[in-house]
XYZ file of C-alpha atoms in Angstrom:
370
model
C 185.798 49.887 58.527
C 188.869 49.075 60.740
C 191.155 48.536 57.654
C 190.074 51.869 56.228
C 190.915 53.696 59.453
C 194.364 52.010 59.685
C 195.172 53.107 56.130
C 194.269 56.686 56.868
C 196.458 56.649 59.977
C 199.441 55.390 57.941
C 199.023 58.079 55.316
C 198.903 60.718 58.048
C 202.134 59.429 59.594
C 203.925 59.408 56.196
C 202.814 62.947 55.571
C 204.066 64.146 58.936
C 207.457 62.475 58.294
C 207.663 64.152 54.918
C 206.980 67.544 56.468
C 209.794 67.021 58.894
C 212.325 66.048 56.214
C 214.776 68.641 54.973
C 214.048 67.871 51.314
C 210.289 68.817 51.447
C 209.366 71.963 49.563
C 206.880 74.615 50.651
C 204.376 73.351 48.063
C 204.665 69.822 49.403
C 204.057 71.042 52.939
C 200.902 72.896 51.880
C 199.480 69.878 50.046
C 200.211 67.626 52.976
C 198.556 70.057 55.413
C 195.422 70.143 53.248
C 195.315 66.358 53.202
C 195.702 66.268 57.002
C 192.843 68.687 57.457
C 190.647 66.644 55.140
C 191.524 63.449 56.970
C 190.874 65.019 60.371
C 187.525 66.362 59.139
C 186.546 62.945 57.874
C 187.532 61.362 61.160
C 185.453 63.964 63.008
C 182.436 63.152 60.880
C 182.955 59.428 61.419
C 183.220 60.006 65.175
C 179.989 61.932 65.170
C 178.256 59.228 63.172
C 179.544 56.498 65.510
C 178.288 58.255 68.726
C 175.722 56.532 70.915
C 172.933 58.900 69.785
C 172.244 62.114 67.919
C 173.217 65.391 69.541
C 170.378 67.057 71.528
C 169.202 70.434 70.226
C 166.861 72.998 71.970
C 164.450 74.585 69.562
C 161.217 76.516 69.693
C 159.980 74.838 66.540
C 156.974 72.587 67.128
C 157.511 68.882 66.326
C 156.276 67.475 63.038
C 152.617 66.620 62.639
C 151.782 63.277 64.180
C 154.391 63.568 66.933
C 153.353 62.019 70.256
C 154.655 64.977 72.255
C 152.603 68.261 72.012
C 154.419 71.550 71.521
C 155.084 73.513 74.708
C 155.144 77.264 74.220
C 155.533 79.971 76.849
C 152.626 82.470 76.898
C 153.426 86.104 76.320
C 152.401 88.696 78.910
C 149.516 89.880 76.708
C 148.249 86.334 76.151
C 148.499 85.583 79.860
C 146.503 88.720 80.677
C 143.781 87.763 78.188
C 143.642 84.269 79.649
C 143.303 85.675 83.159
C 140.419 87.889 82.020
C 138.658 84.898 80.455
C 139.130 82.865 83.623
C 137.852 85.785 85.695
C 134.703 86.096 83.556
C 134.069 82.365 83.775
C 134.563 82.409 87.508
C 132.251 85.417 87.964
C 129.558 83.687 85.894
C 129.986 80.543 87.994
C 129.653 82.464 91.260
C 126.569 84.327 90.038
C 124.994 81.051 88.915
C 125.706 79.474 92.304
C 124.187 82.446 94.119
C 121.082 82.404 91.920
C 120.643 78.662 92.451
C 121.168 79.097 96.181
C 118.609 81.881 96.416
C 116.090 79.967 94.305
C 116.577 76.863 96.434
C 116.310 78.820 99.653
C 113.255 80.586 98.281
C 111.501 77.317 97.492
C 112.385 75.796 100.847
C 111.916 78.847 103.031
C 109.038 80.591 101.254
C 106.287 79.139 103.490
C 108.274 79.984 106.622
C 109.330 83.452 105.500
C 105.850 84.231 104.170
C 104.319 83.121 107.456
C 106.810 85.230 109.412
C 105.948 88.186 107.224
C 102.224 87.609 107.724
C 102.744 87.217 111.475
C 104.637 90.495 111.489
C 101.746 92.209 109.708
C 99.277 90.627 112.131
C 101.379 91.720 115.086
C 101.478 95.288 113.826
C 97.711 95.178 113.261
C 97.232 93.973 116.835
C 99.589 96.672 118.115
C 97.625 99.298 116.168
C 94.409 97.953 117.649
C 95.824 98.150 121.180
C 96.966 101.732 120.607
C 93.566 102.685 119.187
C 91.866 101.173 122.236
C 94.093 103.228 124.540
C 93.106 106.367 122.648
C 89.394 105.563 122.814
C 87.437 107.415 125.465
C 85.546 105.428 128.093
C 82.119 106.713 126.942
C 82.849 105.564 123.365
C 84.114 102.200 124.617
C 81.011 101.664 126.747
C 78.792 102.668 123.838
C 80.374 100.149 121.465
C 80.223 97.313 123.990
C 76.571 98.114 124.697
C 75.772 97.965 120.965
C 77.556 94.613 120.714
C 75.571 93.111 123.612
C 72.299 94.417 122.157
C 73.162 92.849 118.799
C 73.837 89.540 120.530
C 70.455 89.632 122.249
C 68.687 89.956 118.900
C 70.234 86.674 117.742
C 68.712 84.547 120.495
C 65.864 82.411 119.193
C 66.491 83.162 115.497
C 67.883 79.730 114.676
C 69.900 79.296 111.496
C 68.234 82.321 109.902
C 70.580 84.597 111.803
C 73.399 83.610 109.413
C 71.543 85.278 106.523
C 71.238 88.931 107.616
C 69.339 91.529 105.626
C 70.922 94.683 104.245
C 70.044 96.831 107.276
C 71.416 94.250 109.718
C 74.525 93.918 107.583
C 75.181 97.680 107.697
C 74.681 97.771 111.460
C 76.973 94.767 111.944
C 80.007 96.363 110.261
C 79.676 99.572 112.286
C 79.962 97.875 115.707
C 83.356 97.399 117.439
C 85.290 98.880 114.510
C 87.814 100.606 116.758
C 90.522 101.307 114.172
C 88.295 101.938 111.175
C 89.955 98.993 109.387
C 87.427 96.339 110.376
C 89.352 94.830 113.308
C 86.998 94.058 116.207
C 89.334 92.012 118.452
C 92.290 89.657 118.363
C 92.569 85.935 119.036
C 95.300 84.117 120.954
C 95.820 80.326 120.832
C 98.840 79.455 123.032
C 99.183 75.846 121.830
C 99.526 77.023 118.212
C 101.635 80.069 119.092
C 98.951 82.018 117.257
C 97.971 85.637 117.717
C 95.860 87.062 114.933
C 93.432 89.963 114.478
C 89.724 89.228 114.019
C 88.006 91.210 111.267
C 84.327 91.706 110.530
C 83.051 89.080 108.097
C 84.603 86.080 106.382
C 85.401 87.445 102.931
C 88.290 85.849 101.057
C 90.267 89.081 101.387
C 90.031 88.866 105.169
C 90.739 85.135 105.414
C 93.920 85.430 103.337
C 95.603 87.489 106.054
C 93.702 86.988 109.321
C 90.690 85.455 111.033
C 87.143 86.516 110.271
C 84.129 86.783 112.567
C 81.156 84.860 111.193
C 78.331 87.324 110.662
C 75.174 86.085 112.350
C 77.085 84.688 115.316
C 77.480 86.593 118.583
C 80.063 89.355 118.866
C 82.993 88.071 121.001
C 82.137 90.174 124.037
C 80.945 87.343 126.262
C 77.772 87.062 128.283
C 75.083 84.410 128.830
C 73.315 82.906 125.809
C 76.057 83.887 123.368
C 78.026 81.886 120.842
C 80.727 83.708 118.874
C 82.251 82.008 115.814
C 85.595 82.858 114.218
C 86.816 81.326 110.953
C 90.325 80.960 109.552
C 92.102 79.218 106.671
C 94.267 76.103 106.974
C 97.224 75.254 104.751
C 97.806 78.595 103.067
C 101.350 78.789 101.602
C 101.641 82.393 102.774
C 100.324 82.079 106.339
C 99.760 79.415 108.994
C 96.627 81.024 110.506
C 94.408 78.113 111.662
C 96.795 75.429 110.397
C 97.190 73.047 113.330
C 93.751 73.718 114.774
C 93.190 69.951 114.649
C 95.892 69.609 117.331
C 93.678 71.250 119.923
C 92.223 68.865 122.477
C 89.614 69.159 125.153
C 91.059 71.147 128.032
C 93.220 73.399 125.826
C 92.483 77.106 126.010
C 92.271 80.109 123.717
C 91.349 83.722 124.367
C 89.899 86.762 122.646
C 90.746 90.358 123.543
C 88.122 93.057 122.953
C 89.045 96.594 123.896
C 90.976 96.177 127.152
C 89.232 92.979 128.278
C 90.401 89.407 127.641
C 87.942 86.489 127.610
C 89.318 82.959 127.998
C 87.683 79.754 126.734
C 88.439 76.107 127.415
C 87.903 73.567 124.626
C 84.949 71.356 125.504
C 83.647 70.109 122.157
C 85.198 69.200 118.780
C 83.108 68.447 115.678
C 83.746 67.650 112.010
C 80.701 68.468 109.876
C 79.661 69.300 106.326
C 79.862 72.989 105.333
C 76.065 73.258 105.444
C 75.789 71.909 108.987
C 75.794 74.795 111.486
C 74.230 72.900 114.368
C 77.458 73.017 116.457
C 77.165 76.826 116.378
C 73.763 77.019 118.032
C 73.253 79.432 120.919
C 72.609 77.565 124.155
C 70.612 79.303 126.828
C 72.731 80.679 129.644
C 76.048 79.489 128.150
C 78.967 81.647 127.026
C 80.534 79.818 124.052
C 83.008 80.541 121.302
C 83.951 78.364 118.292
C 86.957 78.313 115.954
C 86.216 77.041 112.440
C 88.493 75.826 109.626
C 88.449 73.520 106.601
C 89.356 69.835 106.887
C 90.903 67.476 105.865
C 93.997 69.316 104.745
C 94.126 69.705 100.971
C 90.600 68.342 100.481
C 88.528 70.841 102.482
C 85.312 68.873 102.109
C 84.290 69.332 105.747
C 84.533 71.868 108.544
C 86.377 71.413 111.819
C 84.614 73.258 114.644
C 86.439 73.587 117.973
C 84.141 74.970 120.689
C 85.118 76.291 124.097
C 83.153 77.451 127.115
C 84.038 80.577 129.070
C 86.349 80.238 132.068
C 88.003 82.893 134.247
C 91.123 84.373 132.693
C 93.923 82.641 134.663
C 96.223 85.636 135.066
C 96.414 89.353 134.479
C 96.554 89.969 130.764
C 98.124 93.148 129.442
C 97.180 93.505 125.746
C 99.793 96.204 125.166
C 102.631 93.965 126.385
C 101.297 91.002 124.440
C 101.265 92.998 121.203
C 104.718 94.440 121.860
C 106.233 91.004 122.523
C 104.625 89.621 119.376
C 106.119 92.352 117.195
C 109.592 91.933 118.723
C 109.527 88.140 118.344
C 108.372 88.170 114.732
C 110.830 90.882 113.712
C 113.641 88.939 115.393
C 112.800 85.831 113.364
C 112.712 87.827 110.133
C 116.090 89.424 110.915
C 117.602 86.002 111.675
C 116.358 84.675 108.322
C 117.835 87.657 106.444
C 121.185 87.331 108.246
C 121.312 83.616 107.399
C 120.908 84.375 103.689
C 123.581 87.110 103.829
C 126.029 84.753 105.562
C 125.420 82.037 102.969
C 126.051 84.434 100.060
C 129.172 85.828 101.778
C 130.579 82.310 102.200
C 130.113 81.656 98.496
C 131.955 84.875 97.599
C 134.759 84.104 100.068
C 135.177 80.562 98.804
C 135.105 81.753 95.216
C 137.721 84.405 95.866
C 140.056 81.819 97.408
C 139.619 79.593 94.359
C 140.326 82.483 91.979
C 143.483 83.497 93.869
C 144.681 79.908 93.688
C 144.121 79.850 89.934
C 146.065 83.106 89.456
C 149.014 81.786 91.490
C 149.016 78.569 89.472
C 149.022 80.459 86.180
C 151.874 82.695 87.378
C 153.944 79.655 88.365
C 153.432 78.060 84.942
C 154.638 81.236 83.294
């Protein structure tokens, strides 16, 4: 290759000398110039071929199939807009899915609590309605109803267990006594240790026991007096309401109270029994004693027996204002419900806020790539 280059250089020098001579014709000069151009072009090609590497070229053409490097192409404005819309739809679907999952999870976890709060709110309003109805009841009507209740209680003394199976006439008379509101509420029960305040309805039908406590027909009306034994029943373990759940926590010495009209009677727990459903011996009327029993199913989830918590009458320890009690109950329960609702709203808002930040970050990233 070196010898070939030296020969070309010599020919070029001879040609240049010939051009400079006085004897060269115009034709000779033209031929020599063509040869010089050809030689220079050949040298240029040789120089290009002898370079360290091929010349770099910028092209939009994608590399051949099988190339290790993928093609990089800039998105057009229309394509970028379509991509943003797709990302937005995906993100919206993701946020909605997260919210649905959150609400379902919260629903499963909080349902018993929220349902109980709702039931407590209903009970509180029922108690408040009862208190208002009592305030609107005239004294003669109040005295008449209390007299009927005491007379009914007197007829139960000495009947034994037969009093729990009343005839049709006794049944009709029973439901007409102490029905202040016309809804079947005769009183309301308060158990401080359980933070329980619930209306007491006539009878123990399933409809009643799903929402409140029921007075056991055949037991004494909860108006107090010697030789009386009132019995009130309530469910345990309902998913929608606590009611008598936790009654097994009561111990001897604990207290509970019942409010009838504008009077509150307080009882101290003195006896606790677990018996079969057919055993009503703990509910017997004892001569001269003023007793009241709370009844629920036990053990939890099995319900094969009955838990009977019995208390004897004691003086009410302090002035008891039923109107204030009902008002406080409504305010407390509504406050808890509002707090629960606000918590859910805050959680959903945080998801939206977080999602919006993520979406803005994606848009900025896409704009930078463009």
